[in-house]
Amino acid sequence: MPTLAPHTDPALLADQIRAGNRTSLARAITLIESQREQDRERAYELLQILMPNLSNAHRIGISGPPGVGKSTLIDAYGLHLIEQGHSVAVLAVDPSSSLSGGSILGDKSRMPRLAQEENAFIRPSPSDLALGGVARRTREAMFLCEAAGFDRVLIETMGVGQSEIQVAGMVDTFLVLIQPGAGDELQGIKKGIVELADVLAVTKADGESVGRAREAVAQYGAALRYLRPKSESWAPKAVSLSALAGDGLSELDGLLGQHREAIAESGELDSRRQTDLVQWLGELVEEAVLQRLRQRDGARERLTAAVGEVASGAVSAYRIALDLSRPADS
Ligand code: GDP
């Protein structure tokens, strides 16, 4: 095995991350996002060193469709947190970023004021990972940020499908943003996402929209009461805010804090975190097994041949899946 480049030596990287070195933190996240097997091994070594000493950060998922005001809110709320003496890491999960060309500059300029703060760290979306991979690497990036001492980790998601559910499982508090006045508040995809919310914020409550936002809060407040509660220790709450005017940020912060306190007191926080570690283990095992299957001699050829057989209806997909996953010597 070739000698490790000094900047990716896990023990050294771990020391630098713990000392608050941002360049090393960014490099470590790049390492965990790498698909190369050698990098994976170093990444796991790094996580193993760091996992016992994570900060007790509040993990907050922030979700909503494009244009709802996520980045404006994260910029304003992140600054609010820093003013209160917190340190803030922001991770973005954008499964479409490979299409939209998400980039470091792109994400930083979406949160221009926060990006300038010494106590903030903003990490853009991985752009070339499969959907499941995005969330898994996000969990690992979150651990790295906590090892670096951040006490607030904000994970931004785009309001599209599976990544919401995955992220909701790995954070303590899930905040859903809604824009008032679209007239379809409780329909379609929004309903699914609203069910995941611990706190729901109606955005852009300023100017002419103040009244509409207030109505939306009342509507959602009522709707949330009819949903099957996600938690025994917390009833979801709705709030309105204006990130541009800076209104409602303290109230939002208060609700997010109350949620975490409630689930910490009831023991749900610990059990949720344990459940998520088990989930992580399952994902890692799956990944390792798949990787091993792919690396077998002739695996690619067998799969290519199988695609033709399945497409023509000659053999069932189930039969082929069993064959391909059978141990090599049987
Ligand atoms: P994202 O796509 O969810 O990240 O949304 P952005 O934060 O980029 O916001 C989309 C648009 O809504 C931008 O033009 C923002 O200036 C605007 N916007 C965001 N927050 C507010 C707000 O609190 N009030 C008003 N009036 N506009 C806002």
Short mmCIF file of C-alpha atoms and ligand atoms in Angstrom, two decimals:
data_model
loop_
_atom_site.label_atom_id
_atom_site.label_comp_id
_atom_site.label_asym_id
_atom_site.label_seq_id
_atom_site.Cartn_x
_atom_site.Cartn_y
_atom_site.Cartn_z
CA MET A 1 0.00 0.00 0.00
CA PRO A 2 1.43 3.41 -0.87
CA THR A 3 2.32 5.74 2.00
CA LEU A 4 -0.41 8.13 2.97
CA ALA A 5 -0.14 11.73 1.92
CA PRO A 6 0.38 13.69 5.15
CA HIS A 7 -2.81 15.68 4.74
CA THR A 8 -4.94 12.55 4.66
CA ASP A 9 -3.24 10.73 7.49
CA PRO A 10 -6.24 10.00 9.76
CA ALA A 11 -4.52 10.62 13.10
CA LEU A 12 -3.12 13.93 11.94
CA LEU A 13 -6.38 14.99 10.34
CA ALA A 14 -8.22 14.12 13.56
CA ASP A 15 -5.89 16.32 15.61
CA GLN A 16 -6.30 19.21 13.21
CA ILE A 17 -10.09 18.88 13.16
CA ARG A 18 -10.26 18.82 16.94
CA ALA A 19 -8.07 21.93 17.00
CA GLY A 20 -10.68 23.69 14.86
CA ASN A 21 -8.77 23.74 11.58
CA ARG A 22 -11.41 24.41 8.90
CA THR A 23 -9.26 23.40 5.96
CA SER A 24 -8.71 20.01 7.57
CA LEU A 25 -12.43 19.65 8.26
CA ALA A 26 -13.22 20.39 4.62
CA ARG A 27 -10.54 17.94 3.52
CA ALA A 28 -11.90 15.26 5.84
CA ILE A 29 -15.38 15.67 4.37
CA THR A 30 -13.90 15.29 0.90
CA LEU A 31 -12.24 12.10 2.14
CA ILE A 32 -15.52 10.63 3.40
CA GLU A 33 -17.23 11.52 0.14
CA SER A 34 -14.58 9.72 -1.87
CA GLN A 35 -15.60 6.46 -3.52
CA ARG A 36 -12.04 5.10 -3.64
CA GLU A 37 -11.61 2.11 -1.41
CA GLN A 38 -8.35 3.37 0.03
CA ASP A 39 -10.04 6.63 0.98
CA ARG A 40 -12.96 4.79 2.54
CA GLU A 41 -10.58 2.95 4.82
CA ARG A 42 -8.93 6.18 5.90
CA ALA A 43 -12.31 7.80 6.36
CA TYR A 44 -13.47 5.03 8.70
CA GLU A 45 -10.23 5.21 10.63
CA LEU A 46 -10.75 8.94 11.02
CA LEU A 47 -14.33 8.50 12.19
CA GLN A 48 -13.26 5.83 14.63
CA ILE A 49 -10.77 8.22 16.22
CA LEU A 50 -13.24 11.07 16.38
CA MET A 51 -16.58 9.42 17.19
CA PRO A 52 -16.04 9.08 20.95
CA ASN A 53 -15.63 12.85 21.36
CA LEU A 54 -18.44 14.50 19.50
CA SER A 55 -19.91 17.76 20.74
CA ASN A 56 -23.44 17.46 22.02
CA ALA A 57 -24.67 19.51 19.08
CA HIS A 58 -28.26 20.28 18.27
CA ARG A 59 -28.82 18.67 14.87
CA ILE A 60 -31.45 20.53 12.92
CA GLY A 61 -32.84 19.54 9.51
CA ILE A 62 -34.23 22.43 7.44
CA SER A 63 -36.41 21.49 4.52
CA GLY A 64 -38.59 23.13 1.94
CA PRO A 65 -39.02 23.50 -1.81
CA PRO A 66 -36.75 25.75 -3.89
CA GLY A 67 -37.59 29.41 -3.43
CA VAL A 68 -39.28 29.02 -0.03
CA GLY A 69 -36.43 30.95 1.61
CA LYS A 70 -34.11 28.27 3.03
CA SER A 71 -30.81 29.94 2.30
CA THR A 72 -32.04 33.37 3.37
CA LEU A 73 -33.26 31.87 6.63
CA ILE A 74 -30.10 29.86 7.27
CA ASP A 75 -28.03 33.00 6.66
CA ALA A 76 -30.14 35.04 9.11
CA TYR A 77 -30.73 32.31 11.69
CA GLY A 78 -27.07 31.23 11.54
CA LEU A 79 -26.02 34.80 12.36
CA HIS A 80 -28.59 34.91 15.14
CA LEU A 81 -27.07 31.75 16.62
CA ILE A 82 -23.55 33.13 16.35
CA GLU A 83 -24.66 36.29 18.15
CA GLN A 84 -25.87 34.02 20.96
CA GLY A 85 -22.39 32.53 21.20
CA HIS A 86 -22.97 29.36 19.17
CA SER A 87 -20.89 27.93 16.35
CA VAL A 88 -22.76 26.82 13.26
CA ALA A 89 -22.05 24.20 10.62
CA VAL A 90 -24.30 24.07 7.55
CA LEU A 91 -24.51 20.99 5.35
CA ALA A 92 -26.61 20.97 2.21
CA VAL A 93 -28.28 17.89 0.78
CA ASP A 94 -29.29 18.58 -2.77
CA PRO A 95 -29.78 15.45 -4.84
CA SER A 96 -30.29 17.55 -7.94
CA SER A 97 -27.09 19.52 -7.57
CA SER A 98 -25.33 17.44 -10.21
CA LEU A 99 -27.96 18.78 -12.61
CA SER A 100 -28.01 22.33 -11.34
CA GLY A 101 -24.24 22.46 -10.98
CA GLY A 102 -24.16 23.05 -7.22
CA SER A 103 -20.73 24.27 -6.21
CA ILE A 104 -18.82 25.57 -3.24
CA LEU A 105 -19.15 29.12 -4.49
CA GLY A 106 -22.82 28.62 -5.22
CA ASP A 107 -23.65 27.51 -1.70
CA LYS A 108 -21.45 30.11 -0.06
CA SER A 109 -22.95 32.93 -2.01
CA ARG A 110 -26.40 31.69 -1.04
CA MET A 111 -25.48 32.50 2.57
CA PRO A 112 -23.17 35.47 2.08
CA ARG A 113 -23.17 36.89 5.59
CA LEU A 114 -22.81 33.58 7.37
CA ALA A 115 -20.00 32.56 5.02
CA GLN A 116 -17.90 35.43 6.37
CA GLU A 117 -18.27 34.41 10.00
CA GLU A 118 -15.38 32.76 11.76
CA ASN A 119 -17.74 30.59 13.81
CA ALA A 120 -19.54 29.24 10.77
CA PHE A 121 -18.71 26.45 8.37
CA ILE A 122 -20.71 25.95 5.19
CA ARG A 123 -20.37 22.77 3.18
CA PRO A 124 -22.06 22.43 -0.19
CA SER A 125 -23.86 19.37 -1.46
CA PRO A 126 -21.94 16.44 -2.79
CA SER A 127 -22.80 16.59 -6.46
CA ASP A 128 -22.10 13.15 -7.79
CA LEU A 129 -23.39 10.63 -5.29
CA ALA A 130 -26.43 8.43 -5.53
CA LEU A 131 -29.40 9.54 -3.43
CA GLY A 132 -28.78 7.15 -0.55
CA GLY A 133 -25.10 8.03 -0.62
CA VAL A 134 -25.84 11.70 -0.22
CA ALA A 135 -27.59 11.15 3.07
CA ARG A 136 -25.03 8.70 4.38
CA ARG A 137 -22.11 11.00 3.69
CA THR A 138 -24.11 13.82 5.18
CA ARG A 139 -24.40 11.87 8.42
CA GLU A 140 -20.66 11.30 8.43
CA ALA A 141 -19.98 14.97 7.61
CA MET A 142 -22.25 15.87 10.52
CA PHE A 143 -20.12 13.72 12.85
CA LEU A 144 -16.98 15.45 11.60
CA CYS A 145 -18.51 18.89 12.25
CA GLU A 146 -19.38 17.81 15.78
CA ALA A 147 -15.86 16.53 16.32
CA ALA A 148 -14.69 20.01 15.26
CA GLY A 149 -16.78 21.40 18.12
CA PHE A 150 -19.74 22.98 16.31
CA ASP A 151 -22.74 23.04 18.62
CA ARG A 152 -25.38 23.69 15.97
CA VAL A 153 -25.44 21.61 12.80
CA LEU A 154 -27.99 22.71 10.21
CA ILE A 155 -28.73 20.23 7.43
CA GLU A 156 -30.54 21.75 4.49
CA THR A 157 -32.63 19.55 2.22
CA MET A 158 -34.56 20.41 -0.90
CA GLY A 159 -37.99 19.03 -0.18
CA VAL A 160 -37.65 16.19 -2.67
CA GLY A 161 -38.54 12.66 -1.71
CA GLN A 162 -36.36 10.18 0.02
CA SER A 163 -33.60 12.45 1.23
CA GLU A 164 -36.14 14.19 3.49
CA ILE A 165 -36.99 11.00 5.28
CA GLN A 166 -33.36 10.01 5.62
CA VAL A 167 -32.34 13.37 6.98
CA ALA A 168 -35.34 13.51 9.33
CA GLY A 169 -34.03 10.26 10.83
CA MET A 170 -30.57 11.61 11.53
CA VAL A 171 -31.37 15.01 13.04
CA ASP A 172 -32.85 15.87 16.44
CA THR A 173 -35.29 18.47 15.16
CA PHE A 174 -36.82 18.71 11.70
CA LEU A 175 -37.90 22.18 10.57
CA VAL A 176 -40.13 22.48 7.53
CA LEU A 177 -40.51 25.79 5.68
CA ILE A 178 -43.71 26.71 3.88
CA GLN A 179 -44.52 29.75 1.82
CA PRO A 180 -47.97 31.21 2.41
CA GLY A 181 -50.60 31.98 -0.14
CA ALA A 182 -49.91 29.35 -2.77
CA GLY A 183 -53.42 28.07 -2.06
CA ASP A 184 -52.29 24.47 -1.96
CA GLU A 185 -50.88 24.39 1.53
CA LEU A 186 -52.05 20.96 2.49
CA GLN A 187 -51.75 19.12 -0.77
CA GLY A 188 -49.38 16.78 -2.49
CA ILE A 189 -45.73 16.61 -1.59
CA LYS A 190 -46.13 19.25 1.07
CA LYS A 191 -48.42 17.04 3.10
CA GLY A 192 -45.81 14.29 3.18
CA ILE A 193 -43.16 16.68 4.29
CA VAL A 194 -45.41 18.37 6.85
CA GLU A 195 -45.82 15.01 8.54
CA LEU A 196 -42.10 14.98 9.23
CA ALA A 197 -42.10 18.43 10.85
CA ASP A 198 -41.33 19.02 14.51
CA VAL A 199 -41.52 22.73 13.83
CA LEU A 200 -43.13 24.33 10.82
CA ALA A 201 -42.23 27.88 9.78
CA VAL A 202 -44.23 29.99 7.39
CA THR A 203 -41.69 32.16 5.60
CA LYS A 204 -41.72 35.69 4.13
CA ALA A 205 -44.12 37.06 6.74
CA ASP A 206 -43.43 40.67 5.82
CA GLY A 207 -45.04 43.50 3.87
CA GLU A 208 -48.32 42.48 2.33
CA SER A 209 -47.82 38.84 3.26
CA VAL A 210 -48.05 39.29 7.02
CA GLY A 211 -51.78 38.56 7.16
CA ARG A 212 -51.56 35.56 4.85
CA ALA A 213 -48.67 34.17 6.85
CA ARG A 214 -50.66 34.49 10.05
CA GLU A 215 -53.59 32.66 8.46
CA ALA A 216 -51.27 29.93 7.24
CA VAL A 217 -49.86 29.46 10.74
CA ALA A 218 -53.41 29.02 12.07
CA GLN A 219 -54.26 26.56 9.27
CA TYR A 220 -51.12 24.53 9.76
CA GLY A 221 -51.42 24.65 13.51
CA ALA A 222 -54.87 23.05 13.14
CA ALA A 223 -53.67 20.54 10.53
CA LEU A 224 -50.73 19.48 12.67
CA ARG A 225 -53.11 18.61 15.48
CA TYR A 226 -54.87 16.11 13.21
CA LEU A 227 -51.72 14.33 12.09
CA ARG A 228 -50.59 11.25 13.89
CA PRO A 229 -47.96 12.57 16.31
CA LYS A 230 -44.41 11.71 15.37
CA SER A 231 -43.35 11.88 18.96
CA GLU A 232 -44.92 11.18 22.34
CA SER A 233 -43.04 14.01 23.97
CA TRP A 234 -43.76 16.83 21.52
CA ALA A 235 -46.69 18.26 19.62
CA PRO A 236 -45.49 19.98 16.41
CA LYS A 237 -45.75 23.78 16.41
CA ALA A 238 -46.09 26.37 13.66
CA VAL A 239 -44.58 29.84 13.57
CA SER A 240 -44.28 32.64 11.01
CA LEU A 241 -41.10 34.58 10.32
CA SER A 242 -39.36 36.93 7.96
CA ALA A 243 -35.72 36.10 7.38
CA LEU A 244 -35.29 39.32 5.40
CA ALA A 245 -36.65 41.54 8.17
CA GLY A 246 -35.16 39.35 10.90
CA ASP A 247 -38.60 38.88 12.51
CA GLY A 248 -39.50 35.71 14.32
CA LEU A 249 -35.96 34.32 14.59
CA SER A 250 -35.94 34.32 18.40
CA GLU A 251 -39.32 32.64 18.45
CA LEU A 252 -38.09 30.01 15.99
CA ASP A 253 -34.96 29.45 18.05
CA GLY A 254 -37.10 29.10 21.17
CA LEU A 255 -39.29 26.42 19.57
CA LEU A 256 -36.35 24.46 18.18
CA GLY A 257 -34.71 24.55 21.61
CA GLN A 258 -37.93 23.51 23.36
CA HIS A 259 -38.31 20.56 21.02
CA ARG A 260 -34.84 19.31 21.74
CA GLU A 261 -35.27 19.78 25.46
CA ALA A 262 -38.55 17.87 25.42
CA ILE A 263 -37.16 14.87 23.56
CA ALA A 264 -33.96 14.91 25.64
CA GLU A 265 -35.96 14.81 28.85
CA SER A 266 -38.21 11.98 27.73
CA GLY A 267 -35.27 9.85 26.60
CA GLU A 268 -36.40 9.99 22.98
CA LEU A 269 -33.29 11.85 21.88
CA ASP A 270 -31.02 9.05 23.03
CA SER A 271 -33.19 6.34 21.54
CA ARG A 272 -33.45 8.20 18.22
CA ARG A 273 -29.71 8.61 18.04
CA GLN A 274 -29.20 4.94 18.78
CA THR A 275 -31.71 4.00 16.11
CA ASP A 276 -29.87 6.17 13.64
CA LEU A 277 -26.53 4.54 14.46
CA VAL A 278 -28.11 1.17 13.75
CA GLN A 279 -29.47 2.58 10.49
CA TRP A 280 -25.96 3.80 9.63
CA LEU A 281 -24.53 0.37 10.36
CA GLY A 282 -27.11 -1.21 8.06
CA GLU A 283 -26.23 1.18 5.26
CA LEU A 284 -22.51 0.54 5.68
CA VAL A 285 -22.98 -3.21 5.62
CA GLU A 286 -25.09 -2.92 2.47
CA GLU A 287 -22.46 -0.77 0.84
CA ALA A 288 -19.65 -3.15 1.76
CA VAL A 289 -21.54 -6.19 0.50
CA LEU A 290 -22.45 -4.49 -2.76
CA GLN A 291 -18.91 -3.35 -3.28
CA ARG A 292 -17.65 -6.88 -2.74
CA LEU A 293 -20.18 -8.26 -5.21
CA ARG A 294 -19.17 -5.70 -7.81
CA GLN A 295 -15.50 -6.48 -7.39
CA ARG A 296 -15.90 -10.17 -8.12
CA ASP A 297 -14.33 -11.54 -11.28
CA GLY A 298 -16.72 -11.23 -14.15
CA ALA A 299 -19.41 -9.43 -12.08
CA ARG A 300 -19.88 -6.69 -14.64
CA GLU A 301 -20.17 -9.15 -17.52
CA ARG A 302 -22.63 -11.31 -15.63
CA LEU A 303 -24.76 -8.29 -14.82
CA THR A 304 -24.69 -7.03 -18.40
CA ALA A 305 -25.76 -10.46 -19.64
CA ALA A 306 -28.47 -10.59 -16.99
CA VAL A 307 -29.93 -7.24 -18.05
CA GLY A 308 -30.60 -8.67 -21.52
CA GLU A 309 -32.17 -11.84 -20.11
CA VAL A 310 -34.44 -9.94 -17.75
CA ALA A 311 -35.45 -7.39 -20.39
CA SER A 312 -36.41 -10.14 -22.84
CA GLY A 313 -38.45 -11.89 -20.17
CA ALA A 314 -36.34 -15.07 -20.48
CA VAL A 315 -35.42 -15.14 -16.80
CA SER A 316 -37.01 -13.48 -13.78
CA ALA A 317 -35.18 -10.62 -12.08
CA TYR A 318 -35.57 -12.47 -8.81
CA ARG A 319 -33.73 -15.55 -10.16
CA ILE A 320 -30.84 -13.42 -11.39
CA ALA A 321 -30.58 -11.44 -8.16
CA LEU A 322 -30.27 -14.71 -6.25
CA ASP A 323 -27.62 -16.00 -8.66
CA LEU A 324 -25.59 -12.82 -8.57
CA SER A 325 -25.62 -12.62 -4.77
CA ARG A 326 -24.68 -16.26 -4.20
CA PRO A 327 -21.23 -16.73 -2.63
CA ALA A 328 -18.56 -17.05 -5.33
CA ASP A 329 -17.64 -20.66 -4.53
CA SER A 330 -21.15 -22.15 -4.36
P1 GDP B 1 -34.30 28.77 -1.23
O1 GDP B 1 -34.32 28.37 -2.68
O2 GDP B 1 -35.32 28.01 -0.44
O3 GDP B 1 -32.94 28.73 -0.62
O4 GDP B 1 -34.84 30.28 -1.17
P2 GDP B 1 -34.01 31.65 -1.06
O5 GDP B 1 -33.53 31.84 0.33
O6 GDP B 1 -33.00 31.69 -2.14
O7 GDP B 1 -35.16 32.72 -1.33
C1 GDP B 1 -35.91 32.75 -2.54
C2 GDP B 1 -36.42 34.15 -2.77
O8 GDP B 1 -37.27 34.55 -1.70
C3 GDP B 1 -35.31 35.18 -2.83
O9 GDP B 1 -35.62 36.12 -3.82
C4 GDP B 1 -35.34 35.82 -1.46
O10 GDP B 1 -34.88 37.17 -1.47
C5 GDP B 1 -36.80 35.75 -1.11
N1 GDP B 1 -36.97 35.70 0.34
C6 GDP B 1 -36.35 34.86 1.20
N2 GDP B 1 -36.71 35.12 2.48
C7 GDP B 1 -37.58 36.15 2.42
C8 GDP B 1 -38.31 36.89 3.42
O11 GDP B 1 -38.21 36.67 4.62
N3 GDP B 1 -39.15 37.88 2.96
C9 GDP B 1 -39.29 38.16 1.64
N4 GDP B 1 -40.13 39.12 1.30
N5 GDP B 1 -38.60 37.50 0.68
C10 GDP B 1 -37.75 36.51 1.07
#
